[in-house]
Tab-separated table of C-alpha atoms and ligand atoms in Angstrom:
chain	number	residue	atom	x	y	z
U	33	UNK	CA	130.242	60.479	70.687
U	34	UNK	CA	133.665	58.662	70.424
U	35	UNK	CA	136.413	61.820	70.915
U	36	UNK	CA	139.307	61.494	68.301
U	37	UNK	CA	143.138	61.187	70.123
U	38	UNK	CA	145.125	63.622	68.684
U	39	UNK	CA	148.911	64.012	69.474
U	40	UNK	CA	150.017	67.317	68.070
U	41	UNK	CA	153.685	67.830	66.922
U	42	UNK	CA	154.821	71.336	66.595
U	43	UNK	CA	157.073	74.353	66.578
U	44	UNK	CA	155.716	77.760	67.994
U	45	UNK	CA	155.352	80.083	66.041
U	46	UNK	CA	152.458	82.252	65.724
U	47	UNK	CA	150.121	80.017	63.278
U	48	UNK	CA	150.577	77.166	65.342
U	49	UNK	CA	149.400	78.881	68.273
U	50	UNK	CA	145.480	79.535	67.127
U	51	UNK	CA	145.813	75.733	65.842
U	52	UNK	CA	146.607	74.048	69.455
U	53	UNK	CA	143.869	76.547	70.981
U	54	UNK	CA	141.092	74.961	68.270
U	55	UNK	CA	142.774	71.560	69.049
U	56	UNK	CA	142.705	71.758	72.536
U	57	UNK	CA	139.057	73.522	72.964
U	58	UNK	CA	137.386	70.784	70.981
U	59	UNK	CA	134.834	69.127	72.672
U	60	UNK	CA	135.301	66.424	69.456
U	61	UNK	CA	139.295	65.447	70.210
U	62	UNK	CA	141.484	64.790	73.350
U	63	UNK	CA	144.877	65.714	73.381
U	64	UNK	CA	146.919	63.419	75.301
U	65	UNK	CA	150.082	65.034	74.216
U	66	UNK	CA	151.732	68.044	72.570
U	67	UNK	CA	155.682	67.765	71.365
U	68	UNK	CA	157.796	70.002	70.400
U	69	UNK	CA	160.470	70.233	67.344
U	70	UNK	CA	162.733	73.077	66.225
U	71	UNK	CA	161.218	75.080	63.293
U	72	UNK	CA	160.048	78.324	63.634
U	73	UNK	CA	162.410	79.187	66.142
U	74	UNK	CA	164.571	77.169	67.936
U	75	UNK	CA	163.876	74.185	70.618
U	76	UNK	CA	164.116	75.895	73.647
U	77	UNK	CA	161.767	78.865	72.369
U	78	UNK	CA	159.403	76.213	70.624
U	79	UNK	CA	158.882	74.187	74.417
U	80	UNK	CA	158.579	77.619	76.291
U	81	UNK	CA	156.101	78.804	74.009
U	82	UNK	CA	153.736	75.572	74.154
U	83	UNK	CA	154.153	75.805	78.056
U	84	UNK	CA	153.288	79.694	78.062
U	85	UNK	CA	149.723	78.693	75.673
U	86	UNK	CA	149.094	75.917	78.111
U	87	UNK	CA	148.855	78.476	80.465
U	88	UNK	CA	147.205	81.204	78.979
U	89	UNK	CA	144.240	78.568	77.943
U	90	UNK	CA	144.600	77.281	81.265
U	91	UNK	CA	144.968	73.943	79.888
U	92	UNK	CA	146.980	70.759	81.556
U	93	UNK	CA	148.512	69.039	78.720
U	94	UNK	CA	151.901	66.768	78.926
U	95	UNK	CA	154.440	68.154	76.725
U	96	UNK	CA	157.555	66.643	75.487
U	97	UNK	CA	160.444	68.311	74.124
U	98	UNK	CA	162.104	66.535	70.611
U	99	UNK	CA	164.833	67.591	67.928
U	100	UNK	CA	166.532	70.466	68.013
U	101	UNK	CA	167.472	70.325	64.779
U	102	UNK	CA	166.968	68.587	61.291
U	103	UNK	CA	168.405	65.010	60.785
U	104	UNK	CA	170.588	66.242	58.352
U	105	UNK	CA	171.359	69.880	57.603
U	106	UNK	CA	171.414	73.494	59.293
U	107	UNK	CA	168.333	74.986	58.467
U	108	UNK	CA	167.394	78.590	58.682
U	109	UNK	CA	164.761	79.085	61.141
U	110	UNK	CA	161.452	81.449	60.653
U	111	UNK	CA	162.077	83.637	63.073
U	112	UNK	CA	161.695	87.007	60.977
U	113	UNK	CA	158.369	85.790	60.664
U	114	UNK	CA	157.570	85.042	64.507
U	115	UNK	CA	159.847	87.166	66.138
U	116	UNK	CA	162.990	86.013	67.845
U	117	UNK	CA	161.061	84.468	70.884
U	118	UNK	CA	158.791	82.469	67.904
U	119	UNK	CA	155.272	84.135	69.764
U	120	UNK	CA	156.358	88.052	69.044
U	121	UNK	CA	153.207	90.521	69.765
U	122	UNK	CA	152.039	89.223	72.948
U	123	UNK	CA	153.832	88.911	76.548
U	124	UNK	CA	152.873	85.957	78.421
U	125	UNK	CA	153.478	86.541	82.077
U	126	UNK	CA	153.658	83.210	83.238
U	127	UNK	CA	154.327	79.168	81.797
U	128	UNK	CA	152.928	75.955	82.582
U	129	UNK	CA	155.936	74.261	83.771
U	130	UNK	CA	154.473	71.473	85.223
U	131	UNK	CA	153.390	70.001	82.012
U	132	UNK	CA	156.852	69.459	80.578
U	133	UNK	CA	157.902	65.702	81.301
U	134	UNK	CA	161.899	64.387	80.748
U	135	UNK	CA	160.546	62.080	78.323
U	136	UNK	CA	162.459	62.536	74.600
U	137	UNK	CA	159.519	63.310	72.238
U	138	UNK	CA	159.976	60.460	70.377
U	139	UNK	CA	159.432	58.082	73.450
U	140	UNK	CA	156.378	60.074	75.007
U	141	UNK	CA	154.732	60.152	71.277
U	142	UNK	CA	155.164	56.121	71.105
U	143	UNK	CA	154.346	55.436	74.259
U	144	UNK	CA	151.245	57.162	74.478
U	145	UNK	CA	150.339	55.595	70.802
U	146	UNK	CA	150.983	52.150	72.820
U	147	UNK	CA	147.828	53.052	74.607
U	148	UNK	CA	145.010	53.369	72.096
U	149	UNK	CA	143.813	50.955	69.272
U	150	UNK	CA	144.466	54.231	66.598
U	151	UNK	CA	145.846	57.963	67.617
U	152	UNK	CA	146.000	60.421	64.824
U	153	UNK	CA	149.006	62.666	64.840
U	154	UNK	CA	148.679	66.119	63.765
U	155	UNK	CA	151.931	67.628	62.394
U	156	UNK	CA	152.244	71.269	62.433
U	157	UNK	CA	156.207	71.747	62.456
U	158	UNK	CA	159.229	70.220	60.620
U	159	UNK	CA	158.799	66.353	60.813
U	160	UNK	CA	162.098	65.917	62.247
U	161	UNK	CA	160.041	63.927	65.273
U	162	UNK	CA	157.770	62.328	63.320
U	163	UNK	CA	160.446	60.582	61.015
U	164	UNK	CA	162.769	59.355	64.178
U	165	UNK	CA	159.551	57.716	66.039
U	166	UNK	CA	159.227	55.743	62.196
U	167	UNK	CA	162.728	55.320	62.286
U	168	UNK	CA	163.314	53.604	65.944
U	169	UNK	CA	159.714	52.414	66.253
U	170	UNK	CA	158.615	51.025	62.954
U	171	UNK	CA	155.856	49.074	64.166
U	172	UNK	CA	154.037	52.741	65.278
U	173	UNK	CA	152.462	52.572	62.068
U	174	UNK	CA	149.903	49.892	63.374
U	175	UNK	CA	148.883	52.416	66.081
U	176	UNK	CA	148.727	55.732	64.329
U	177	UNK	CA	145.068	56.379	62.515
U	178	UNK	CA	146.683	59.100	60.250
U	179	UNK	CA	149.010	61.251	60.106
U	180	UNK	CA	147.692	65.237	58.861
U	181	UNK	CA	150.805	67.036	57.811
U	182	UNK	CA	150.719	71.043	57.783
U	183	UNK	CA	153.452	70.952	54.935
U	184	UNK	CA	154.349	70.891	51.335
U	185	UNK	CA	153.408	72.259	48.244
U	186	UNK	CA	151.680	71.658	45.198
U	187	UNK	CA	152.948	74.702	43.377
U	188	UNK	CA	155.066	77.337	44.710
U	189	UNK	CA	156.945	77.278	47.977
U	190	UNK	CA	157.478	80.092	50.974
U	191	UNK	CA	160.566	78.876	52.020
U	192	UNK	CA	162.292	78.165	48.439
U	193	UNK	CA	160.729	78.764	45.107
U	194	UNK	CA	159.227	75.009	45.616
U	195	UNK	CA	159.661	74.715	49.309
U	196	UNK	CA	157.453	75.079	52.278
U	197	UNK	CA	159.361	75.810	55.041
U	198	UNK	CA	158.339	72.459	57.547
U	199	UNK	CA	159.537	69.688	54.019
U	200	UNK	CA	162.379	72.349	53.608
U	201	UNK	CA	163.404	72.770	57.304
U	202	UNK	CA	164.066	68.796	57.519
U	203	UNK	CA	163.795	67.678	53.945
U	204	UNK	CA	165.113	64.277	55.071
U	205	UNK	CA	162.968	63.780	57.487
U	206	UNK	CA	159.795	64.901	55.004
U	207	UNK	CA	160.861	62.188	52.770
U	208	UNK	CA	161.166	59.538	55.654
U	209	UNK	CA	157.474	60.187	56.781
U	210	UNK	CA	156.029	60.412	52.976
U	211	UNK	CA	157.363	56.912	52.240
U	212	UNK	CA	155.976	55.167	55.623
U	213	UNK	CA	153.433	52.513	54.782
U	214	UNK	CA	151.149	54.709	57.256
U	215	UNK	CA	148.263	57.596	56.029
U	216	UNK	CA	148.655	60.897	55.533
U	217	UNK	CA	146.996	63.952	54.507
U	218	UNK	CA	149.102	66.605	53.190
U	219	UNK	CA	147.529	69.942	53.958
U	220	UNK	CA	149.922	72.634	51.714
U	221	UNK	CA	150.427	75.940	51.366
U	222	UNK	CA	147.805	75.966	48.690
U	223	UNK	CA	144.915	75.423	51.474
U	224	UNK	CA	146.061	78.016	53.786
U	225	UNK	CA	146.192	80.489	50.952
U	226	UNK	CA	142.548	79.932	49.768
U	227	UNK	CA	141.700	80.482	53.620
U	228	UNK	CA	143.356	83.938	54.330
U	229	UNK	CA	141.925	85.557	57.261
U	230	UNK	CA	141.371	88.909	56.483
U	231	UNK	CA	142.177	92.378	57.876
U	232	UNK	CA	138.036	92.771	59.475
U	233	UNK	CA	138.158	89.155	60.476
U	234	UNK	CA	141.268	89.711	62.522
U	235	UNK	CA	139.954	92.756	63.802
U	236	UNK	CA	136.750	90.978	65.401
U	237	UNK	CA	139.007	87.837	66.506
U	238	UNK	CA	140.534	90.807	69.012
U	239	UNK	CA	137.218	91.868	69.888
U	240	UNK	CA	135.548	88.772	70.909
U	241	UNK	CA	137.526	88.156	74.032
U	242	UNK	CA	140.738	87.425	75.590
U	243	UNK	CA	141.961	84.331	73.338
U	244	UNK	CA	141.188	86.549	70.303
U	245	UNK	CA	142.868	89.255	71.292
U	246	UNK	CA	145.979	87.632	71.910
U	247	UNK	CA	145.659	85.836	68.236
U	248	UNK	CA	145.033	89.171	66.647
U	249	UNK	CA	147.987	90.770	68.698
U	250	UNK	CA	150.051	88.106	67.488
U	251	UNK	CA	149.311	87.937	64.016
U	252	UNK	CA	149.537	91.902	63.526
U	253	UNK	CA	153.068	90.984	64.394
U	254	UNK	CA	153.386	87.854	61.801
U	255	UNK	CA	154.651	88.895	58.749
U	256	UNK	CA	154.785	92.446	59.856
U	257	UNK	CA	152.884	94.345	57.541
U	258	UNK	CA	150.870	92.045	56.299
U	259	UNK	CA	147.915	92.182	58.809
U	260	UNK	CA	146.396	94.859	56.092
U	261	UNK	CA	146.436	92.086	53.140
U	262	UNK	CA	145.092	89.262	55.620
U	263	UNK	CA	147.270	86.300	56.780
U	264	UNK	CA	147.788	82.554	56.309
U	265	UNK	CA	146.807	80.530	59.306
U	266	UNK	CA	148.586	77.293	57.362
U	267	UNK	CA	148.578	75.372	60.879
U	268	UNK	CA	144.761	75.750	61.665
U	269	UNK	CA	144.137	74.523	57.936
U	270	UNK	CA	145.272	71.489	59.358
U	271	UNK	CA	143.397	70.797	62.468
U	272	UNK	CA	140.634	72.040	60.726
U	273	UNK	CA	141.012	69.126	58.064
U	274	UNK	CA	140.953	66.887	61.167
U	275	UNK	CA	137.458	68.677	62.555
U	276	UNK	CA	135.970	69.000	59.244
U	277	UNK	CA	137.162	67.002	56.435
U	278	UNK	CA	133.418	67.748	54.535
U	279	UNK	CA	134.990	71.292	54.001
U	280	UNK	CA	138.222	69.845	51.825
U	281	UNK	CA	138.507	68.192	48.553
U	282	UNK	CA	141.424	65.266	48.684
U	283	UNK	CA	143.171	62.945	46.153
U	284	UNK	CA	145.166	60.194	46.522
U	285	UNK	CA	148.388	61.047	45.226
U	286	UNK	CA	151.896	60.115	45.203
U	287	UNK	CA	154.130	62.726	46.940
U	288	UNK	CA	158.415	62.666	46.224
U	289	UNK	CA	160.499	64.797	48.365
U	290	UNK	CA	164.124	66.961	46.325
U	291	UNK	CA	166.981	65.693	48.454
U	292	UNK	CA	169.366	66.871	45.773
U	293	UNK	CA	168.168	70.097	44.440
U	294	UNK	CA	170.593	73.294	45.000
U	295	UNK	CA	167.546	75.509	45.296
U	296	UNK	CA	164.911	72.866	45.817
U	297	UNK	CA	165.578	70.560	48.654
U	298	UNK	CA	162.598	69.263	50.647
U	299	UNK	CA	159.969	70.677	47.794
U	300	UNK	CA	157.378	67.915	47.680
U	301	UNK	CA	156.460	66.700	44.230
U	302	UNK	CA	153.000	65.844	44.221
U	303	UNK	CA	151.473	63.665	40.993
U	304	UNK	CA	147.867	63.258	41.038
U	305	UNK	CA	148.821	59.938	38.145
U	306	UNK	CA	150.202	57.787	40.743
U	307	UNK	CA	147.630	57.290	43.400
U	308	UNK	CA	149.233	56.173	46.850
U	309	UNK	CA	147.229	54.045	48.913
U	310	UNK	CA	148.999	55.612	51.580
U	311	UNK	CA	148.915	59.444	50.510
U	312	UNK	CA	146.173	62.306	50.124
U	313	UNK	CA	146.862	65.646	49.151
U	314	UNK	CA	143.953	68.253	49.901
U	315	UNK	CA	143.279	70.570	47.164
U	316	UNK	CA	140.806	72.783	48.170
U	317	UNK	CA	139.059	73.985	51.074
U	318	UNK	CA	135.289	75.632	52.116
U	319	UNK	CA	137.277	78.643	52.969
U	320	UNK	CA	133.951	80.642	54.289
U	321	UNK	CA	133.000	77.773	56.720
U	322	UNK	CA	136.843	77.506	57.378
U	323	UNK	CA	136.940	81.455	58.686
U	324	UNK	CA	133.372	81.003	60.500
U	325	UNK	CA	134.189	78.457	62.628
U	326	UNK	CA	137.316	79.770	63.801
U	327	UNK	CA	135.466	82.511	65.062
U	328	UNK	CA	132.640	80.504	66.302
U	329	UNK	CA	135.320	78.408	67.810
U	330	UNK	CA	137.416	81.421	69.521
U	331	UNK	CA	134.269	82.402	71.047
U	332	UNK	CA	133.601	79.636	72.481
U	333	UNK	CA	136.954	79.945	74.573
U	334	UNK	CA	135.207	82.819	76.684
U	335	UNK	CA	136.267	81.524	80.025
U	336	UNK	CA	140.436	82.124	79.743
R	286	RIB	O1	154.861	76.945	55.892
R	286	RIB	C1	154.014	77.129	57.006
R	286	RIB	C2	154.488	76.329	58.160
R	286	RIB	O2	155.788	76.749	58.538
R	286	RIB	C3	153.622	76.527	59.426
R	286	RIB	O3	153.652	75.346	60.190
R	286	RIB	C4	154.320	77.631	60.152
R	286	RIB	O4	154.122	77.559	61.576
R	286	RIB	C5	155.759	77.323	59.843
R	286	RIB	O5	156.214	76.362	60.772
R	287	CA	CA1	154.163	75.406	62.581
């Protein structure tokens, strides 16, 4: 079997942590490269927390640090939700420092696309990185397979009452990578909401072994409180699209990001009547498979 490349761009942050450990145990993808992009929390915190998973999954992975901020604005970050170090509820005692390279994120993510026929890119932060490699690079486009966006909303937002916080971090940039002549998959809040992991499912991810129980320590930290009602693992919603994209129903779809909008910048306006040949915007998801093989999957990551 033919493994998928998959370059993952992202900003941890708690979710994003169980999505690079189903990314990066995959017997199905190789990950050449991970970079990083302010979101969650801030740059710094965001590299030091890839470099700290790499470790703790004993994984050798290049990473490259990219933006610190958005293109545009100052954007709040989401550290209330992931704790001021962006991976709150577990210490990690040691980072994987010799994965970080001096390459910008930007060049590392094109250069590495340079060496394959088609890499997909999997997009699990702000797209602050995404939109300067389209930007400075245009002709990346031929090179990337697709590009699978954690981000955006159909309905209702988390970050704004239409906004999801990775199109309302870097709205700019969000509108940028939705009108690229390149594929994408827009995996929104909508998916990771039909696929809450609930309180006894996060209870046996900490009992299955030592991955699990540092993704249940963390997420009885994300959100506070809200380990009782169950929690969105948006990220892993889109890595799982990636693994299994039998489990999710897609439509083409044309997708407009609020630039302008007092209360509504960077909340993505989906319409089902305009079909992009470029654009697909997941609708549902087989939410019991979904939840079954991320514990299958954890368990399978017995020997950290
Ligand atoms: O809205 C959810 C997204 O914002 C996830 O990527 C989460 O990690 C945060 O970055
Ligand atoms: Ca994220």
């Amino acid at each position: 079997m033919i493994k998928k490349t998959v370059i993952i761009d992202t900003d941890p942050g708690i979710d994003d942590a169980m999505a690079i450990a189903l990314a990066l145990f995959s017997q199905e993808i190789d990950v050449p490269l991970i970079t990083t992009v302010a979101g969650n929390v801030g740059l710094e915190n965001v590299t030091t927390n890839t470099l700290r998973l790499l470790s703790f999954f004993k994984k050798h992975v290049k990473v490259a640090k990219g933006a610190s901020q958005p293109l545009l604005r100052v954007s709040e970050d989401a550290s209330q939700f992931h704790g001021e170090t962006g991976l709150a509820g577990f210490s990690y005692d040691k980072q994987a420092t010799e994965c970080l390279i001096d390459t910008h994120a930007v060049n590392a993510m094109y250069q590495e696309l340079m060496k394959r026929q088609k890499t997909t890119v999997l997009a699990i932060g702000p797209l602050t990185n995404i939109a300067l490699l389209l930007r400075m690079y245009p002709d990346s486009v031929h090179y990337i397979d697709e590009i699978v966006i954690m981000g955006g909303a159909i309905n209702r937002g988390n970050y704004g009452v239409y906004t999801e916080f990775n199109s309302g971090f870097d709205p700019e940039a969000t509108k940028i990578v939705y009108s690229a002549p390149v594929k994408k998959v827009m995996i929104g809040l909508e998916i990771g909401n039909q696929a809450i992991m609930e309180k006894e499912v996060l209870e046996r991810l900490g009992n299955i072994n030592g991955v699990g129980k540092m993704l249940s320590a963390l997420f009885k930290h994300y959100q506070g409180e809200y380990f009782d009602k169950g929690v969105e693992v948006y990220d892993s919603t889109a890595i799982g699209y990636i693994l299994h994209p039998e489990w999710y129903t897609c439509l083409e779809a044309s997708v407009d990001v609020e630039l302008c909008g007092t209360y509504t910048s960077g909340a993505t306006l989906v319409d089902f009547t305009q079909k992009s040949q470029y654009i697909k915007v997941c609708t549902t998801i087989d939410a019991p498979k979904f939840i079954e093989w991320i514990i299958d999957s954890v368990a399978y990551m017995s020997h950290v």
